[in-house]
Tab-separated table of C-alpha atoms in Angstrom:
chain	number	residue	atom	x	y	z
C	1	MET	CA	18.746	-27.664	13.986
C	2	ARG	CA	18.049	-24.355	12.279
C	3	ALA	CA	17.566	-25.994	8.928
C	4	LEU	CA	15.265	-28.504	10.540
C	5	LEU	CA	13.171	-25.722	12.030
C	6	LEU	CA	13.176	-23.740	8.814
C	7	PHE	CA	12.185	-26.532	6.524
C	8	GLY	CA	9.835	-27.941	9.112
C	9	LEU	CA	7.607	-24.957	8.412
C	10	LEU	CA	6.661	-26.235	4.997
C	11	PRO	CA	5.392	-29.667	6.051
C	12	LEU	CA	3.577	-27.993	8.920
C	13	GLY	CA	1.895	-25.670	6.482
C	14	LEU	CA	0.981	-28.518	4.190
C	15	MET	CA	-0.566	-30.418	7.073
C	16	LEU	CA	-2.624	-27.413	8.039
C	17	ALA	CA	-3.542	-26.654	4.471
C	18	GLY	CA	-5.454	-29.742	3.544
C	19	CYS	CA	-8.559	-28.717	5.399
C	20	VAL	CA	-8.863	-25.081	4.337
C	21	PRO	CA	-10.921	-24.494	1.206
C	22	VAL	CA	-11.427	-21.241	-0.654
C	23	THR	CA	-14.508	-21.175	-2.832
C	24	LEU	CA	-15.381	-18.683	-5.512
C	25	ASP	CA	-18.802	-18.349	-7.026
C	26	ASN	CA	-21.217	-15.854	-8.443
C	27	ASP	CA	-24.905	-15.289	-8.186
C	28	PRO	CA	-26.313	-14.534	-11.642
C	29	PRO	CA	-29.068	-11.929	-11.860
C	30	VAL	CA	-31.355	-14.329	-13.707
C	31	ASP	CA	-32.110	-18.033	-13.648
C	32	PHE	CA	-30.296	-19.264	-16.738
C	33	LYS	CA	-32.048	-22.603	-16.530
C	34	ARG	CA	-35.369	-20.840	-16.984
C	35	TRP	CA	-34.147	-18.206	-19.451
C	36	GLN	CA	-31.906	-20.163	-21.768
C	37	ALA	CA	-32.415	-18.523	-25.154
C	38	VAL	CA	-32.211	-14.788	-25.664
C	39	TYR	CA	-32.733	-12.509	-28.600
C	40	VAL	CA	-30.528	-9.425	-28.604
C	41	ALA	CA	-32.414	-6.501	-30.084
C	42	PRO	CA	-30.527	-3.932	-32.178
C	43	ILE	CA	-28.572	-1.636	-29.888
C	44	PRO	CA	-29.135	2.088	-30.358
C	45	GLY	CA	-25.865	3.904	-29.810
C	46	ALA	CA	-23.595	1.039	-30.834
C	47	ASP	CA	-22.175	0.423	-34.278
C	48	ALA	CA	-22.310	-2.944	-36.034
C	49	ASP	CA	-18.838	-4.000	-34.867
C	50	SER	CA	-19.580	-3.230	-31.227
C	51	GLU	CA	-22.894	-5.023	-31.475
C	52	ARG	CA	-21.312	-8.097	-33.059
C	53	GLU	CA	-18.578	-8.165	-30.416
C	54	PHE	CA	-21.217	-7.883	-27.699
C	55	VAL	CA	-23.193	-10.805	-29.051
C	56	GLU	CA	-20.034	-12.906	-29.351
C	57	GLY	CA	-19.164	-11.991	-25.772
C	58	LEU	CA	-22.588	-13.114	-24.585
C	59	ARG	CA	-22.231	-16.389	-26.454
C	60	ALA	CA	-18.790	-17.023	-24.971
C	61	ASP	CA	-19.208	-15.928	-21.363
C	62	SER	CA	-22.845	-15.447	-20.417
C	63	GLY	CA	-25.137	-18.019	-18.897
C	64	PHE	CA	-27.528	-17.933	-21.849
C	65	LYS	CA	-27.402	-21.155	-23.788
C	66	THR	CA	-28.504	-19.530	-27.036
C	67	VAL	CA	-27.870	-15.939	-28.053
C	68	THR	CA	-29.353	-14.811	-31.337
C	69	THR	CA	-29.911	-11.670	-33.357
C	70	ASP	CA	-32.528	-13.398	-35.475
C	71	GLY	CA	-35.833	-11.765	-34.675
C	72	GLY	CA	-37.751	-14.826	-35.869
C	73	ALA	CA	-36.035	-17.309	-33.568
C	74	ARG	CA	-37.870	-18.965	-30.715
C	75	VAL	CA	-36.450	-17.514	-27.521
C	76	ASP	CA	-37.288	-17.239	-23.855
C	77	ALA	CA	-36.245	-13.631	-23.417
C	78	VAL	CA	-35.437	-10.438	-25.265
C	79	LEU	CA	-32.486	-8.290	-24.307
C	80	TYR	CA	-32.795	-4.571	-24.941
C	81	VAL	CA	-29.706	-2.449	-24.559
C	82	THR	CA	-29.296	1.251	-25.311
C	83	VAL	CA	-26.000	3.067	-25.125
C	84	ASP	CA	-25.479	6.777	-24.557
C	85	VAL	CA	-22.070	8.382	-24.748
C	86	SER	CA	-21.097	11.625	-23.103
C	87	GLU	CA	-17.977	13.511	-24.030
C	88	SER	CA	-15.836	15.680	-21.793
C	89	TYR	CA	-12.621	17.539	-22.338
C	90	ASP	CA	-9.736	16.967	-19.950
C	91	ASP	CA	-7.759	20.203	-19.720
C	92	GLU	CA	-4.818	18.631	-17.941
C	93	ASP	CA	-4.261	15.836	-20.441
C	94	ASP	CA	-5.489	17.884	-23.375
C	95	GLU	CA	-7.736	15.128	-24.650
C	96	TYR	CA	-11.356	14.103	-24.799
C	97	GLU	CA	-12.765	11.452	-22.500
C	98	TYR	CA	-15.856	9.437	-23.227
C	99	THR	CA	-18.268	7.834	-20.818
C	100	ALA	CA	-20.661	5.255	-22.196
C	101	THR	CA	-23.765	4.306	-20.258
C	102	ALA	CA	-25.555	1.097	-21.170
C	103	ARG	CA	-29.143	0.696	-20.000
C	104	VAL	CA	-30.222	-2.904	-20.004
C	105	ARG	CA	-33.639	-4.514	-19.864
C	106	LEU	CA	-34.313	-8.229	-20.155
C	107	GLU	CA	-37.916	-9.065	-20.903
C	108	SER	CA	-39.831	-12.298	-21.133
C	109	ALA	CA	-40.526	-13.184	-24.756
C	110	LEU	CA	-43.797	-14.672	-23.669
C	111	ASP	CA	-45.499	-11.803	-21.876
C	112	GLY	CA	-43.081	-8.903	-21.956
C	113	ARG	CA	-42.566	-8.701	-18.220
C	114	VAL	CA	-39.227	-7.362	-17.090
C	115	ILE	CA	-36.974	-10.121	-15.780
C	116	ASP	CA	-33.958	-7.977	-15.057
C	117	SER	CA	-32.772	-4.440	-15.591
C	118	THR	CA	-29.553	-2.645	-14.836
C	119	GLU	CA	-27.351	0.218	-15.883
C	120	VAL	CA	-23.593	0.131	-16.296
C	121	ASN	CA	-21.079	2.643	-17.510
C	122	ASP	CA	-17.462	2.749	-18.472
C	123	ASP	CA	-14.898	5.272	-19.648
C	124	GLY	CA	-12.663	5.208	-22.642
C	125	GLY	CA	-10.269	7.283	-24.645
C	126	SER	CA	-12.453	6.938	-27.710
C	127	ARG	CA	-16.170	6.806	-28.322
C	128	SER	CA	-16.112	3.254	-29.673
C	129	GLY	CA	-13.769	2.119	-26.905
C	130	ALA	CA	-16.117	3.427	-24.237
C	131	VAL	CA	-19.088	1.733	-25.911
C	132	ASP	CA	-17.231	-1.590	-26.161
C	133	ASP	CA	-16.195	-1.398	-22.523
C	134	ALA	CA	-19.719	-0.633	-21.359
C	135	LEU	CA	-21.122	-3.514	-23.392
C	136	ASP	CA	-18.432	-5.776	-21.977
C	137	GLU	CA	-19.726	-4.892	-18.524
C	138	VAL	CA	-23.161	-5.995	-19.634
C	139	VAL	CA	-21.646	-9.338	-20.630
C	140	GLN	CA	-20.086	-9.569	-17.195
C	141	HIS	CA	-23.467	-8.787	-15.633
C	142	TYR	CA	-24.865	-11.889	-17.346
C	143	LEU	CA	-21.760	-13.993	-16.652
C	144	ARG	CA	-22.578	-17.674	-16.379
C	145	ALA	CA	-22.900	-19.184	-12.942
C	146	TYR	CA	-19.686	-20.685	-11.689
C	147	ARG	CA	-18.412	-22.318	-8.569
C	148	LEU	CA	-14.723	-22.979	-8.118
Z	1	MET	CA	30.254	18.505	8.127
Z	2	ILE	CA	27.142	16.739	6.838
Z	3	ARG	CA	28.713	13.397	7.549
Z	4	ASP	CA	29.415	14.467	11.108
Z	5	LEU	CA	25.800	15.477	11.542
Z	6	LEU	CA	24.496	12.238	10.095
Z	7	ALA	CA	26.782	9.939	12.044
Z	8	PRO	CA	24.643	10.026	15.216
Z	9	LEU	CA	21.598	9.391	13.059
Z	10	GLY	CA	23.301	6.335	11.616
Z	11	LEU	CA	24.074	5.112	15.111
Z	12	ALA	CA	20.483	5.620	16.188
Z	13	LEU	CA	19.172	3.751	13.166
Z	14	THR	CA	21.620	0.955	13.831
Z	15	LEU	CA	20.351	0.539	17.355
Z	16	ALA	CA	16.760	0.591	16.140
Z	17	ALA	CA	17.327	-1.812	13.287
Z	18	PRO	CA	16.324	-5.453	13.434
Z	19	ALA	CA	18.971	-8.087	13.848
Z	20	TRP	CA	19.017	-9.157	10.229
Z	21	ALA	CA	19.644	-5.622	9.077
Z	22	GLN	CA	22.538	-5.172	11.447
Z	23	ASN	CA	24.048	-8.457	10.424
Z	24	THR	CA	24.251	-7.487	6.780
Z	25	VAL	CA	26.009	-4.193	7.235
Z	26	ASP	CA	29.458	-5.584	6.780
Z	27	GLU	CA	28.508	-7.331	3.570
Z	28	ILE	CA	27.621	-4.198	1.686
Z	29	PRO	CA	30.446	-3.385	-0.674
Z	30	TYR	CA	31.770	0.102	-1.071
Z	31	GLU	CA	33.823	0.869	-4.120
Z	32	ASP	CA	35.242	3.932	-2.538
Z	33	ALA	CA	35.172	4.137	1.222
Z	34	SER	CA	35.944	7.808	1.115
Z	35	GLY	CA	33.004	8.621	-1.174
Z	36	PRO	CA	29.565	9.904	-0.276
Z	37	GLU	CA	28.274	6.392	0.534
Z	38	ALA	CA	31.057	5.611	2.956
Z	39	PRO	CA	30.179	4.047	6.304
Z	40	ALA	CA	29.399	6.395	9.146
Z	41	ALA	CA	31.824	6.887	11.937
Z	42	ASP	CA	30.528	3.944	13.947
Z	43	GLY	CA	31.179	1.650	10.987
Z	44	ALA	CA	27.668	0.172	11.198
Z	45	SER	CA	25.743	2.145	8.666
Z	46	THR	CA	25.927	4.350	5.631
Z	47	ALA	CA	24.867	7.919	5.993
Z	48	SER	CA	21.905	7.248	3.716
Z	49	GLY	CA	20.713	4.377	5.889
Z	50	GLU	CA	20.989	1.787	3.106
Z	51	PRO	CA	21.590	-1.197	5.367
Z	52	PHE	CA	18.053	-0.948	6.705
Z	53	ALA	CA	16.388	-1.519	3.387
Z	54	ARG	CA	16.509	-4.870	1.633
Z	55	GLY	CA	14.669	-6.422	-1.210
Z	56	ARG	CA	13.692	-10.018	-1.600
Z	57	VAL	CA	12.129	-12.411	-4.019
Z	58	ALA	CA	10.353	-15.645	-3.234
Z	59	ALA	CA	8.291	-18.437	-4.690
Z	60	GLN	CA	4.910	-18.648	-3.026
Z	61	GLY	CA	2.227	-21.273	-2.820
Z	62	PHE	CA	-1.320	-21.026	-1.488
Z	63	LEU	CA	-2.020	-24.030	0.679
Z	64	VAL	CA	-5.711	-24.326	-0.073
Z	65	ASP	CA	-7.949	-27.246	-0.782
Z	66	GLY	CA	-9.162	-27.826	-4.326
Z	67	LYS	CA	-6.918	-25.266	-5.973
Z	68	ALA	CA	-3.336	-24.928	-7.082
Z	69	ILE	CA	-2.211	-21.346	-6.669
Z	70	GLY	CA	1.367	-20.225	-6.776
Z	71	GLY	CA	3.659	-17.558	-8.050
Z	72	LEU	CA	6.288	-15.021	-7.305
Z	73	VAL	CA	6.529	-12.440	-4.547
Z	74	VAL	CA	8.763	-9.411	-4.691
Z	75	GLY	CA	9.235	-7.639	-1.418
Z	76	PHE	CA	10.930	-4.790	0.304
Z	77	ALA	CA	11.728	-4.450	3.961
Z	78	ALA	CA	12.816	-1.359	5.787
Z	79	SER	CA	13.410	-1.440	9.513
Z	80	ALA	CA	10.289	-2.932	11.093
Z	81	PHE	CA	8.119	-2.664	8.007
Z	82	ARG	CA	7.735	-4.843	4.989
Z	83	MET	CA	5.863	-4.549	1.740
Z	84	ASP	CA	5.227	-7.409	-0.682
Z	85	LEU	CA	3.732	-7.637	-4.120
Z	86	GLY	CA	2.754	-11.129	-5.173
Z	87	PHE	CA	1.566	-12.392	-8.507
Z	88	ASN	CA	0.146	-15.906	-8.544
Z	89	LEU	CA	-1.516	-18.065	-11.166
Z	90	ALA	CA	-4.481	-20.158	-10.136
Z	91	TRP	CA	-5.984	-23.478	-11.190
Z	92	ALA	CA	-8.987	-25.308	-9.837
Z	93	THR	CA	-8.092	-28.917	-9.141
Z	94	ASP	CA	-11.454	-30.099	-7.836
Z	95	GLU	CA	-13.150	-32.001	-10.647
Z	96	ARG	CA	-16.484	-30.446	-9.785
Z	97	SER	CA	-15.036	-27.023	-10.625
Z	98	GLN	CA	-14.277	-28.132	-14.152
Z	99	ALA	CA	-17.942	-27.700	-15.047
Z	100	SER	CA	-17.452	-23.942	-14.702
Z	101	LEU	CA	-14.227	-23.851	-16.667
Z	102	ASP	CA	-12.812	-24.746	-20.013
Z	103	GLY	CA	-9.678	-26.790	-20.433
Z	104	ASP	CA	-7.227	-27.473	-17.655
Z	105	GLY	CA	-8.914	-25.709	-14.761
Z	106	PHE	CA	-6.955	-22.479	-15.064
Z	107	PHE	CA	-9.112	-19.607	-13.868
Z	108	GLY	CA	-6.919	-16.566	-13.408
Z	109	SER	CA	-4.576	-15.021	-10.928
Z	110	VAL	CA	-4.284	-13.732	-7.411
Z	111	VAL	CA	-2.424	-10.488	-6.897
Z	112	ASP	CA	-1.615	-9.645	-3.297
Z	113	ILE	CA	-0.232	-6.375	-2.050
Z	114	HIS	CA	0.650	-6.530	1.618
Z	115	LEU	CA	2.106	-4.142	4.145
Z	116	GLY	CA	3.181	-5.530	7.481
Z	117	ALA	CA	5.111	-4.863	10.642
Z	118	ARG	CA	7.903	-7.244	11.628
Z	119	VAL	CA	9.260	-8.182	14.985
Z	120	GLU	CA	12.590	-9.974	15.059
Z	121	LEU	CA	12.411	-12.620	17.743
Z	122	THR	CA	15.944	-13.834	17.207
Z	123	GLU	CA	18.571	-13.466	14.571
Z	124	MET	CA	16.857	-16.256	12.711
Z	125	PHE	CA	13.153	-15.971	13.456
Z	126	ALA	CA	10.736	-13.135	12.887
Z	127	VAL	CA	6.999	-12.742	13.141
Z	128	GLU	CA	4.919	-10.366	11.169
Z	129	ALA	CA	1.371	-9.104	10.931
Z	130	GLY	CA	-0.283	-6.854	8.435
Z	131	SER	CA	-2.964	-6.191	5.911
Z	132	GLY	CA	-3.333	-5.036	2.335
Z	133	LEU	CA	-5.312	-5.996	-0.708
Z	134	ASP	CA	-5.898	-9.356	-2.383
Z	135	LEU	CA	-7.199	-9.229	-5.906
Z	136	TRP	CA	-8.624	-12.443	-7.324
Z	137	TRP	CA	-8.778	-11.769	-11.042
Z	138	LEU	CA	-10.816	-14.531	-12.698
Z	139	PHE	CA	-9.916	-13.546	-16.224
Z	140	ALA	CA	-10.428	-17.028	-17.606
Z	141	LEU	CA	-14.117	-16.531	-16.867
Z	142	HIS	CA	-14.315	-12.914	-17.968
Z	143	SER	CA	-11.776	-10.153	-18.380
Z	144	GLU	CA	-13.498	-7.978	-15.777
Z	145	GLU	CA	-14.436	-10.632	-13.244
Z	146	VAL	CA	-12.546	-9.549	-10.147
Z	147	LYS	CA	-13.075	-10.248	-6.477
Z	148	LEU	CA	-11.369	-8.085	-3.909
Z	149	ALA	CA	-10.506	-8.769	-0.315
Z	150	MET	CA	-8.857	-6.975	2.554
Z	151	PRO	CA	-6.743	-9.549	4.360
Z	152	LEU	CA	-5.406	-9.716	7.852
Z	153	TYR	CA	-2.382	-11.932	8.083
Z	154	ALA	CA	0.148	-13.236	10.555
Z	155	ALA	CA	3.356	-14.905	9.521
Z	156	VAL	CA	6.371	-16.605	10.957
Z	157	GLU	CA	9.592	-16.418	9.046
Z	158	ALA	CA	12.952	-18.084	9.381
Z	159	THR	CA	16.141	-16.834	7.782
Z	160	LEU	CA	19.167	-18.965	7.088
Z	161	ALA	CA	22.652	-17.648	6.409
Z	162	GLN	CA	21.216	-14.113	6.356
Z	163	GLN	CA	20.063	-14.688	2.809
Z	164	PHE	CA	17.605	-17.538	2.462
Z	165	PHE	CA	14.236	-17.524	4.129
Z	166	GLY	CA	11.142	-19.619	4.539
Z	167	ARG	CA	7.810	-18.247	5.562
Z	168	LEU	CA	4.440	-19.561	6.640
Z	169	GLU	CA	1.523	-17.194	6.659
Z	170	ALA	CA	-2.041	-17.510	7.948
Z	171	ARG	CA	-4.439	-15.237	6.156
Z	172	GLY	CA	-8.067	-14.357	6.716
Z	173	TYR	CA	-10.247	-11.789	5.052
Z	174	LEU	CA	-11.710	-8.904	7.008
Z	175	LEU	CA	-13.703	-7.813	3.982
Z	176	ALA	CA	-14.316	-9.635	0.743
Z	177	SER	CA	-16.421	-9.370	-2.377
Z	178	ASP	CA	-19.537	-11.477	-2.593
Z	179	GLY	CA	-18.653	-14.963	-3.736
Z	180	LEU	CA	-15.133	-15.085	-2.298
Z	181	MET	CA	-15.413	-17.434	0.635
Z	182	VAL	CA	-12.448	-18.534	2.696
Z	183	GLY	CA	-13.137	-21.645	4.730
Z	184	ARG	CA	-16.223	-22.667	2.780
Z	185	SER	CA	-16.014	-25.901	0.842
Z	186	PHE	CA	-17.390	-26.550	-2.608
Z	187	ASP	CA	-20.315	-28.295	-0.908
Z	188	GLY	CA	-21.026	-25.262	1.253
Z	189	GLU	CA	-19.616	-26.591	4.505
Z	190	ASP	CA	-17.873	-23.994	6.627
Z	191	THR	CA	-14.541	-24.508	8.358
Z	192	VAL	CA	-12.054	-22.083	9.858
Z	193	PRO	CA	-11.969	-18.948	7.681
Z	194	LEU	CA	-8.190	-18.898	7.422
Z	195	PHE	CA	-5.888	-20.242	4.784
Z	196	PHE	CA	-2.150	-20.607	4.663
Z	197	THR	CA	0.530	-19.623	2.252
Z	198	ALA	CA	4.121	-20.815	2.253
Z	199	SER	CA	7.031	-19.171	0.544
Z	200	ALA	CA	10.757	-19.569	0.234
Z	201	GLY	CA	13.217	-17.145	-1.263
Z	202	VAL	CA	16.253	-14.984	-0.942
Z	203	TRP	CA	17.059	-11.577	0.408
Z	204	PHE	CA	19.152	-9.364	-1.824
């Protein structure tokens, strides 16, 4: 009887489960159907490696169909990012901490109007690490639309 | 002297302990009954109160539509309280979700950290309610794509042979990040905002 009750819980749960969905989605800050191709302008404050990694991240995860660093390419939008890094000394841990702030502006390639703007920041144990993390947050900001 | 002082405390804890805790007292081995961990005078408890704390491990599945989510839960129970840490991997099984994902539908993990209060109804059955934090980490989409939720859950649990247990839990979210919708279908239709999890495991 006890075993019956115990293992009766599982089928009961399965019966109840079939009708309960959990849906995950995101609401992108821009319409990626309208703004499909983007040119990424050189990023003041980021070195070549960070910039390349950022562009690769946009290509892999963002909703933009085409991401280019070719200034002559035909695009729908231009992405301007600037990165500033502040440095502070942590007395307790006896080490420097870095905070990178990325200021982002997406403009129409046609008329220059601002489509989207935001500011993100992230910390790191090194200057380049903080910059990479901040730029990664920019990639997340432009994450492709999904619905699961 | 200290043992004499703690003996009444052990008795009090024994009386306050749930049935399952009391039933396991005799199973706890003592290499040296005369040592510092020896049973208290009433024979029901150690001076340190060990019998009232147990760990457990279980396999868990989320019983939700359109997804396969399952993993491992490690828990700890002390008297009327319980804390669980679950780590689950998650796949989308609805074909329409595949458009958002690469490959086999894998999208990340669900980490749940729960703290609850238990009431032992009988030696075998217990109910529990609690809250905590659910972290839906969608790392297959992006390494920093995380949705957080504060759940409220109620569970019924059955224990067999003082060691094996099965559990069914209903869970709803009091607070959740934008885009984490319990009870909403892929098509946007709303149903009851509760989902169930089932788990089975062992106390140790």
